[in-house]
Coordinates of C-alpha atoms in Angstrom, one line a residue:
X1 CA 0.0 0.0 0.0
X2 CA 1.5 3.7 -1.1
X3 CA 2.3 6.2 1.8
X4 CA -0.3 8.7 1.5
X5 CA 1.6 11.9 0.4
X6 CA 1.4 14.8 2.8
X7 CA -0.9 17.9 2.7
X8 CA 0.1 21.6 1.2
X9 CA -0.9 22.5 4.4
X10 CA 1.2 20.1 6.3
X11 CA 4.4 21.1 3.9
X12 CA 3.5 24.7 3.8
X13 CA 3.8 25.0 7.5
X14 CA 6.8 23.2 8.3
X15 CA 8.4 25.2 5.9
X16 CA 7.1 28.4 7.1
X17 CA 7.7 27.8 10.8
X18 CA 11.5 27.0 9.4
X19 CA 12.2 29.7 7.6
X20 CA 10.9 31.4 11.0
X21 CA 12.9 30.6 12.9
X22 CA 15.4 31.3 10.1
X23 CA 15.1 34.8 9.9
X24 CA 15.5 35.4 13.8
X25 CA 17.8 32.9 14.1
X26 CA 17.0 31.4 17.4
X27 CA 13.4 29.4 18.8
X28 CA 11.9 31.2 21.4
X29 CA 13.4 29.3 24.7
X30 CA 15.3 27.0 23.1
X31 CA 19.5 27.3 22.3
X32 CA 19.3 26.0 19.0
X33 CA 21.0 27.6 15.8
X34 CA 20.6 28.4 12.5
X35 CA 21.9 24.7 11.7
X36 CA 19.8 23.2 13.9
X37 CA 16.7 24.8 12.8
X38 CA 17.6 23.3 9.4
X39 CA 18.4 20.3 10.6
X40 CA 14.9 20.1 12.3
X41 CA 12.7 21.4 9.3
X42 CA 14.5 18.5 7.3
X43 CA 13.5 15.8 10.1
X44 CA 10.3 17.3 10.2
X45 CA 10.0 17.0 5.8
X46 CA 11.6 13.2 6.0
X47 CA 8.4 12.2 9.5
X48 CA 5.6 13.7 7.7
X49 CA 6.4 11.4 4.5
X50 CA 7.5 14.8 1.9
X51 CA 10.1 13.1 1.0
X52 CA 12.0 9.5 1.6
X53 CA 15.1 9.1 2.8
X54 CA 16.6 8.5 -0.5
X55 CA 14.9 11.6 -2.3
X56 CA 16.4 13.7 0.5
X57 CA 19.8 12.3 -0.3
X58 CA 19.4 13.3 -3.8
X59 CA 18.3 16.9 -2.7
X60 CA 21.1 17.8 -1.2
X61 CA 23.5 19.0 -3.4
X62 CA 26.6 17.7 -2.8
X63 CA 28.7 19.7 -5.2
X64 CA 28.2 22.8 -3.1
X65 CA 29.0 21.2 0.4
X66 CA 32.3 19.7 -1.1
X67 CA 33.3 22.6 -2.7
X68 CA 32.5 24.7 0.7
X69 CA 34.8 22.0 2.7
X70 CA 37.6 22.0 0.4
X71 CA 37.6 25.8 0.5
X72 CA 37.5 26.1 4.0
X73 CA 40.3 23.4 4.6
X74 CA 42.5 25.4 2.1
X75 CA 41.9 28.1 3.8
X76 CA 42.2 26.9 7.0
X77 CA 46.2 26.0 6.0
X78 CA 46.8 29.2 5.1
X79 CA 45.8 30.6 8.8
X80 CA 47.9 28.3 10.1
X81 CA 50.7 29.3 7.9
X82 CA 50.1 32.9 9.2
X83 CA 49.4 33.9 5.8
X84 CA 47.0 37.0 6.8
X85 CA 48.9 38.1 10.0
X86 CA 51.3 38.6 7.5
X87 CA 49.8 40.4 5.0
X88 CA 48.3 42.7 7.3
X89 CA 51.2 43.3 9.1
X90 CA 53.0 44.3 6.2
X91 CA 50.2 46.2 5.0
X92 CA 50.3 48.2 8.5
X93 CA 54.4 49.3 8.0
X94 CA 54.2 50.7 4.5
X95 CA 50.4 52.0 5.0
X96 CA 49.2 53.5 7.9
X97 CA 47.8 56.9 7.1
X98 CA 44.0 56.9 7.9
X99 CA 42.5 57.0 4.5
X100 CA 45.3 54.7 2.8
X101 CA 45.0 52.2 5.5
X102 CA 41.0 52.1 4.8
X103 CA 41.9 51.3 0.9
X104 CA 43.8 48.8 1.8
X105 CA 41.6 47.1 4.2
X106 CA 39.1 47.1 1.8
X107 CA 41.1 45.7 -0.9
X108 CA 43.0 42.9 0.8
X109 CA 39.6 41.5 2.5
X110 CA 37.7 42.1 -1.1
X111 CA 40.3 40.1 -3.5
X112 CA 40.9 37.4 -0.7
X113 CA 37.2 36.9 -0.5
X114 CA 36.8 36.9 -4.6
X115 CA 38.5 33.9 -4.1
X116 CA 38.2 32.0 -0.7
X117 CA 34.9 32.1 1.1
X118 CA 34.6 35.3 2.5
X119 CA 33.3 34.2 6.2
X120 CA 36.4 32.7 6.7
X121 CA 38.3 35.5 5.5
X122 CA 36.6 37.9 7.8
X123 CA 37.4 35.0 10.7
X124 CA 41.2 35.2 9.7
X125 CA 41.3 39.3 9.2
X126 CA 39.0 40.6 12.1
X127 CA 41.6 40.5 14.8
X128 CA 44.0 41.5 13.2
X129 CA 42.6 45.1 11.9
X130 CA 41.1 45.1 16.0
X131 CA 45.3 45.1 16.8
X132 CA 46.4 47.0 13.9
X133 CA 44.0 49.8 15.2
X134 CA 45.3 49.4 18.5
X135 CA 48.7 50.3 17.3
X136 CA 47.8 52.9 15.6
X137 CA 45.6 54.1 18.1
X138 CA 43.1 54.6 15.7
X139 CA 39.1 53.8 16.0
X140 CA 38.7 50.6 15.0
X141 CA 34.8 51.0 13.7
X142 CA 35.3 52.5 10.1
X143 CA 37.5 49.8 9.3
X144 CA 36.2 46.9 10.8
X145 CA 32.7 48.1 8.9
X146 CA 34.8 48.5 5.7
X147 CA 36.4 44.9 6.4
X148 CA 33.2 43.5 6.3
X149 CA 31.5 45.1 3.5
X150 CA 34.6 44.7 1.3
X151 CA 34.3 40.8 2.4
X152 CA 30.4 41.1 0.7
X153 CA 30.9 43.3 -1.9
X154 CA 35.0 41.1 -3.3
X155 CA 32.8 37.9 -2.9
X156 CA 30.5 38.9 -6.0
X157 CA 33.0 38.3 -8.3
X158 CA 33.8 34.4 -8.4
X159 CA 31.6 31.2 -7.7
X160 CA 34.0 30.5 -4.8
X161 CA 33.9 33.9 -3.0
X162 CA 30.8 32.6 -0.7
X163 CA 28.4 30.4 0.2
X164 CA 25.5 31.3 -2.1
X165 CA 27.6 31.8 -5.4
X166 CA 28.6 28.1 -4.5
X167 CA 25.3 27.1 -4.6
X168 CA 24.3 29.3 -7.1
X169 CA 27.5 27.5 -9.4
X170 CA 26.7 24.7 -9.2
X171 CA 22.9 25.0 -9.7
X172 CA 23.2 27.0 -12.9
X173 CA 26.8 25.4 -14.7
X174 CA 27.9 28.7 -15.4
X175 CA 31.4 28.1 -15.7
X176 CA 33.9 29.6 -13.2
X177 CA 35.7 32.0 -16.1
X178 CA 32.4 33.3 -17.4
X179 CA 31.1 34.2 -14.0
X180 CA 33.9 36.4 -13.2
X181 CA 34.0 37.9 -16.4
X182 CA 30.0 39.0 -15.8
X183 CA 30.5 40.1 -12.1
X184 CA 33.7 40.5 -11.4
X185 CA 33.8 44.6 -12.9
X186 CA 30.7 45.1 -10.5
X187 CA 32.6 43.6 -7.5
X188 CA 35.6 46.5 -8.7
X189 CA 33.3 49.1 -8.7
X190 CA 31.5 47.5 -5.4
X191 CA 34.9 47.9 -3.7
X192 CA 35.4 51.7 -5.3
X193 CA 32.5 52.1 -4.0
X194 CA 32.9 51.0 -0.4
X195 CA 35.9 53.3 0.1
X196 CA 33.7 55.9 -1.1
X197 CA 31.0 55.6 1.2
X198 CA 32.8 54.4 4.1
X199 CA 34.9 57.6 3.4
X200 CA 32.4 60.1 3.7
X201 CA 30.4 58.6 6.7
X202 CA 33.4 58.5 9.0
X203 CA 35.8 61.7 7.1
X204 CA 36.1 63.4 10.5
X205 CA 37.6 59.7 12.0
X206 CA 39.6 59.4 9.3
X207 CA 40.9 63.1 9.1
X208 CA 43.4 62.6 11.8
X209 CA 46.8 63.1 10.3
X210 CA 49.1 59.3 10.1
X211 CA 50.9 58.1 12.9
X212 CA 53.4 55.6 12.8
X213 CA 52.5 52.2 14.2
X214 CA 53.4 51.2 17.3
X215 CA 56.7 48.9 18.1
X216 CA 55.0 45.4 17.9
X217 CA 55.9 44.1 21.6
X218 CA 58.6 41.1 21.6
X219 CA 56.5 37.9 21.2
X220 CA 53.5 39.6 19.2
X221 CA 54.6 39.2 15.8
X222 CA 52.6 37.4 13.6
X223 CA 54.2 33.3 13.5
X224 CA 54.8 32.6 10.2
X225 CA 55.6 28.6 9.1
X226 CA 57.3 29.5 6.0
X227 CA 57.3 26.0 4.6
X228 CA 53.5 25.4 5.0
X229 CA 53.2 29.2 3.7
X230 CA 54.8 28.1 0.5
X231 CA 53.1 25.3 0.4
X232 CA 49.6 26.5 1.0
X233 CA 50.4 29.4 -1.4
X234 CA 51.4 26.8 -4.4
X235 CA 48.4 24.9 -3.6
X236 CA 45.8 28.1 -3.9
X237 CA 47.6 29.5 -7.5
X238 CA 47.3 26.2 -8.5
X239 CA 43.7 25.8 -7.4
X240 CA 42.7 29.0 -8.8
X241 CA 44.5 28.4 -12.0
X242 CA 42.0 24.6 -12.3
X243 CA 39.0 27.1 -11.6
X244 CA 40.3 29.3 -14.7
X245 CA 41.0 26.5 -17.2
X246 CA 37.3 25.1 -16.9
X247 CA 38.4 21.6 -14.3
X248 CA 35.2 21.2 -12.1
X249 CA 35.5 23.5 -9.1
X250 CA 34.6 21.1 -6.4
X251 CA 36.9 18.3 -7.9
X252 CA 39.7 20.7 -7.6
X253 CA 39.1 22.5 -4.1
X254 CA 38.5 19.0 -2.7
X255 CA 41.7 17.8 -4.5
X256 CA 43.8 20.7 -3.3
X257 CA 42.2 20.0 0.1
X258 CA 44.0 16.6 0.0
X259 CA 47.3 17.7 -0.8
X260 CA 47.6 20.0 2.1
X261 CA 46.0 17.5 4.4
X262 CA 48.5 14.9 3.6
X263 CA 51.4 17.0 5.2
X264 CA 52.5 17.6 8.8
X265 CA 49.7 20.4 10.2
X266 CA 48.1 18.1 13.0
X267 CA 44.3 17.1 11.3
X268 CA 42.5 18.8 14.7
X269 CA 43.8 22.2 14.2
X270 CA 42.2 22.6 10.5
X271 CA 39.0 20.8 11.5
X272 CA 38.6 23.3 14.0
X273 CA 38.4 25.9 11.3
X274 CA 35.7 24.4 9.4
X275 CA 32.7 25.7 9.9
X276 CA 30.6 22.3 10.1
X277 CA 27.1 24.1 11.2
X278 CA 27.3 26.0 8.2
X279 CA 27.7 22.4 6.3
X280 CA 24.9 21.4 8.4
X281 CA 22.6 24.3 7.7
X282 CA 23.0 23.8 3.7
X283 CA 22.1 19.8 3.9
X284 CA 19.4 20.7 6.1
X285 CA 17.9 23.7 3.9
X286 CA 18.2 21.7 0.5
X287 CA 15.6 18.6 2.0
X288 CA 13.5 21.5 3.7
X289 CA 13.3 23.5 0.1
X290 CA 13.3 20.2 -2.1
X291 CA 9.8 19.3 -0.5
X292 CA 8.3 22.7 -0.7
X293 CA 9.2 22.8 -4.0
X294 CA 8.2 19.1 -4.6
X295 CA 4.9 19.4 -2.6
X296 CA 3.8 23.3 -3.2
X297 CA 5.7 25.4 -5.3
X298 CA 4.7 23.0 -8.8
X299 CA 0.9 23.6 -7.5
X300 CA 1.3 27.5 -8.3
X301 CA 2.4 27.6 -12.4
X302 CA 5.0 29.0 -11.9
X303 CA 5.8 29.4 -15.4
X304 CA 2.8 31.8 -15.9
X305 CA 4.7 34.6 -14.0
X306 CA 5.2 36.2 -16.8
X307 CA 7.2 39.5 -15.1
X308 CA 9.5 37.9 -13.2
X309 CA 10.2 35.3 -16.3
X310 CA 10.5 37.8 -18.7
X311 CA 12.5 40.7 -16.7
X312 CA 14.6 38.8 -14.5
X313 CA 17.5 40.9 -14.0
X314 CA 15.2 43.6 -12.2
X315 CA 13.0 41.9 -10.5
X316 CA 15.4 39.2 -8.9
X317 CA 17.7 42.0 -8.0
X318 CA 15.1 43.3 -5.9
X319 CA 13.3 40.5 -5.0
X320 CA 16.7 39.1 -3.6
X321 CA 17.2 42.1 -1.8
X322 CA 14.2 42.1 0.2
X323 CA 14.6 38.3 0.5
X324 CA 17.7 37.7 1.6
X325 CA 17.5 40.6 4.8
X326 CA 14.6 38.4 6.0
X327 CA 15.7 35.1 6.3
X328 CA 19.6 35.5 4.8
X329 CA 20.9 35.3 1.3
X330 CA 21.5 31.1 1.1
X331 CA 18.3 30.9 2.5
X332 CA 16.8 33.3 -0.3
X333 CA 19.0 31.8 -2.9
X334 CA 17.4 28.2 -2.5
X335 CA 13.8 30.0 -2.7
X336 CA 14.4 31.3 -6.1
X337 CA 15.3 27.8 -7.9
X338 CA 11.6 26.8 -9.2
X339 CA 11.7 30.4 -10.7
X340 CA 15.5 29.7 -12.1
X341 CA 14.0 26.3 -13.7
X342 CA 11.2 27.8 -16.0
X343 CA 12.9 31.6 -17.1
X344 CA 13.9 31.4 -20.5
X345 CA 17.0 33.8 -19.5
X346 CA 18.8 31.2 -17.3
X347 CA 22.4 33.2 -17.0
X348 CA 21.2 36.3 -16.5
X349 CA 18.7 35.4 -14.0
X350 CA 21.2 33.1 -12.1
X351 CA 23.3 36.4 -12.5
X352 CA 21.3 38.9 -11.2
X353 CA 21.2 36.6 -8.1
X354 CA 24.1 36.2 -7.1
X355 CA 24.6 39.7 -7.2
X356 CA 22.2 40.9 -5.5
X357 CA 22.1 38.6 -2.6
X358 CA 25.5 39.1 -1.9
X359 CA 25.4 43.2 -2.1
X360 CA 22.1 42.9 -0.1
X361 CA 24.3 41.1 2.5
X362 CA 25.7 44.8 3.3
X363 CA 22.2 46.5 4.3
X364 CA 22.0 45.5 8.0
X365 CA 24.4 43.8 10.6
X366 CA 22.1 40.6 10.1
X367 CA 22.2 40.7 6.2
X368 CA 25.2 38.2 5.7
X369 CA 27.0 35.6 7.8
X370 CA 30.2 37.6 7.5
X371 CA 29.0 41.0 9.1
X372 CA 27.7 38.9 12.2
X373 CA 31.1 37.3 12.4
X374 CA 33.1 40.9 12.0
X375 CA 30.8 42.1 15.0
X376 CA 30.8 39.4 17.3
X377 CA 34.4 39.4 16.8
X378 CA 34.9 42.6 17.5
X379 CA 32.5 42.7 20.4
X380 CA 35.0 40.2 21.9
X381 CA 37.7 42.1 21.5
X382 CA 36.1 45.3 23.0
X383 CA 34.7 47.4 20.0
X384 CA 31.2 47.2 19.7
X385 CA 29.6 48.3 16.3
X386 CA 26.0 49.0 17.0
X387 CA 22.8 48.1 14.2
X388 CA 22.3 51.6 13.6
X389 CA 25.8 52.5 13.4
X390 CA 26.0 49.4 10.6
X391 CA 23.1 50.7 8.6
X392 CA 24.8 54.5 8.1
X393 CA 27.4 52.6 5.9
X394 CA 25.1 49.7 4.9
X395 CA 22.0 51.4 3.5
X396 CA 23.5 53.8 0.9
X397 CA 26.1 51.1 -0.3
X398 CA 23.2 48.6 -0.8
X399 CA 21.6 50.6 -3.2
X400 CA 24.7 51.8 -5.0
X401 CA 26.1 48.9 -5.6
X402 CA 22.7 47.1 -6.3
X403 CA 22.2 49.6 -8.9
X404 CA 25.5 49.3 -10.2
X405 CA 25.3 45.9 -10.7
X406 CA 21.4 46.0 -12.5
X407 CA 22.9 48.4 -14.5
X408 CA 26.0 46.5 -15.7
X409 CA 24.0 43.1 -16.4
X410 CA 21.8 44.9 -18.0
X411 CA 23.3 47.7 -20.4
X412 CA 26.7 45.6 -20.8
X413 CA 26.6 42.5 -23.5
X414 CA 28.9 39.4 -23.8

């Protein structure tokens, strides 16, 4: 006898209740996380018969998730290595005026994240501008704001610069060059742009004439393995050069993730820098979305929507937007597939998202995964950046670059 296939209802409300819970982040009285939530609205898809265990296997993409964990292990080598204590060290002894120091905040943290996950980036760089303001005694806010909107704004440009391009990648099989080519130019004006902005809203912080850094105290220095450096290093060019010349991105990040696991780093101290809830979050969000689309989303033609079919640059842009500053831009992303599946302008659509979740990641503190980690961070360390004080950088910077980048997809041909 056939399993009698859930209700709309049934669906509909488990995914509602989890995209929730999403967008605060938290269940009333409970402890639980964003990954756990996910995790739950899956268990909840797989009990109430949405889905079998076997279809949920198949909706999770598991080009993404590898891709994600070979980044982060790469990355995680190049911590270890000292990599970014080093380049923002030396950044700090050639470049410490106020304003020159903000350019080249915001460009280190927006070409490493083009091409690393730019979370993890703003894990790695975070401290280190917190110090480097110390020793300068300089206020740490403008910087630590431009840190992280640099981090959203570099990320635009490649499929590996964060979480939702990744997903976004492999959904669509754009390939790696032709996605830069479309978005990298808006991620170089995104960046202008970011100085810019962050510029203005804080001149009278950053009027102060340069002082020297301080003498970094005996023992402070950033450690620097020079082998694994050079190792790590080789291992990145070479990965980025595979993403160039068209080998499949998660093959390769997962491959380069080998090589620098078979080495002498100790295994516990680069599993500690993956981020395994995020992992977690995306397995959990793919069943949840896979049944709603399964179970709901087919019921509404789709295909009819004649609009957002036929003008999809615009409307996704700002459809995103709104989307992904209520429940988060992976979140958002996954939402927009059915759509993705029926428009008969697949790149630019695909596009247009990817762009404009990731700017919209810069309109609040609790737009992207990497401002929360740039806060918290700081907040740690003693410099608190407040929602409000966010938002006087993030709202005019969302809509520049938005419109920058609606404007570029749409006016510029390939």
């Amino acid at each position: 006898m056939t399993a009698r296939p859930p209700s709309i209802a049934l669906v509909s409300t488990i995914f509602g209740l989890t995209y929730l819970a999403l967008a605060f982040g938290k269940v009333p009285g409970l402890r639980t996380d964003r990954a756990g939530i996910a995790l739950a609205g899956a268990a909840a898809m797989l009990a109430c018969g949405a889905l079998s265990m076997r279809e949920a296997a198949r909706a999770v993409d598991h080009e993404t998730i590898v891709l994600l964990f070979g980044m982060m292990i790469v990355v995680a080598h190049l911590r270890l290595a000292g990599f970014f204590g080093l380049a923002t060290d030396r950044a700090a002894s050639r470049f410490y005026g106020p304003r020159t120091l903000l350019a080249v905040t915001i460009a280190l943290a927006g070409t490493l994240s083009a091409f690393l996950v730019n979370d993890v980036v703003c894990v790695a760089l975070t401290p280190l501008v917190v110090d480097l303001c110390r020793r300068l005694e300089r206020p740490a806010v403008p910087y630590l704001i431009g840190l992280a909107a640099a981090s959203n704004v570099g990320s635009v440009a490649t499929i590996t610069g964060n979480p939702q391009n990744m997903i976004i990648g492999s959904l669509s099989g754009i390939p790696y060059l032709r996605f830069t080519a479309r978005l990298a130019p808006v991620a170089l004006i995104g960046l202008t742009l970011t100085y810019l902005v962050v510029a203005a809203v804080y001149r009278e912080a950053l009027g102060e004439s340069p002082r020297a850094p301080r003498a970094v105290e005996p023992g402070t220095s950033p450690r620097v393995d020079r082998r694994l450096l050079i190792k790590s290093g080789t291992v990145v060019l070479a990965t980025v050069a595979l993403f160039f010349a068209g080998a499949p991105v998660p093959l390769a990040a997962l491959g380069s993730a080998a090589v620098l696991m078979l080495g002498r780093v100790h295994p516990e101290q680069v599993y500690r820098s993956v981020d395994w809830p995020l992992l977690v979050m995306f397995a959990g969000l793919f069943v949840v979305v896979h049944a709603f689309e399964a179970h709901v989303v087919h019921t509404w033609g789709v295909e009819r929507w004649r609009p957002l079919i036929e003008s999809p640059v615009v409307l996704t842009s700002g459809l995103s937007v709104l989307l992904s500053n209520l429940v988060s831009n992976v979140p958002a992303v996954l939402l927009f597939k059915p759509l993705m599946d029926v428009t008969p302008y697949k790149e630019p659509a695909w596009l247009a998202l990817a762009m404009s979740s990731t700017l919209a990641g810069n309109l609040t503190v609790l737009g992207s995964v990497a401002n929360l980690i740039v806060v918290e961070n700081a907040r740690r360390a003693g410099t608190e950046i407040g929602f409000f004080e966010f938002l006087k950088v993030g709202v005019p910077l969302t809509i520049a670059t938005t419109l920058v980048g609606v404007a570029w997809l749409s006016l510029v041909l390939y």
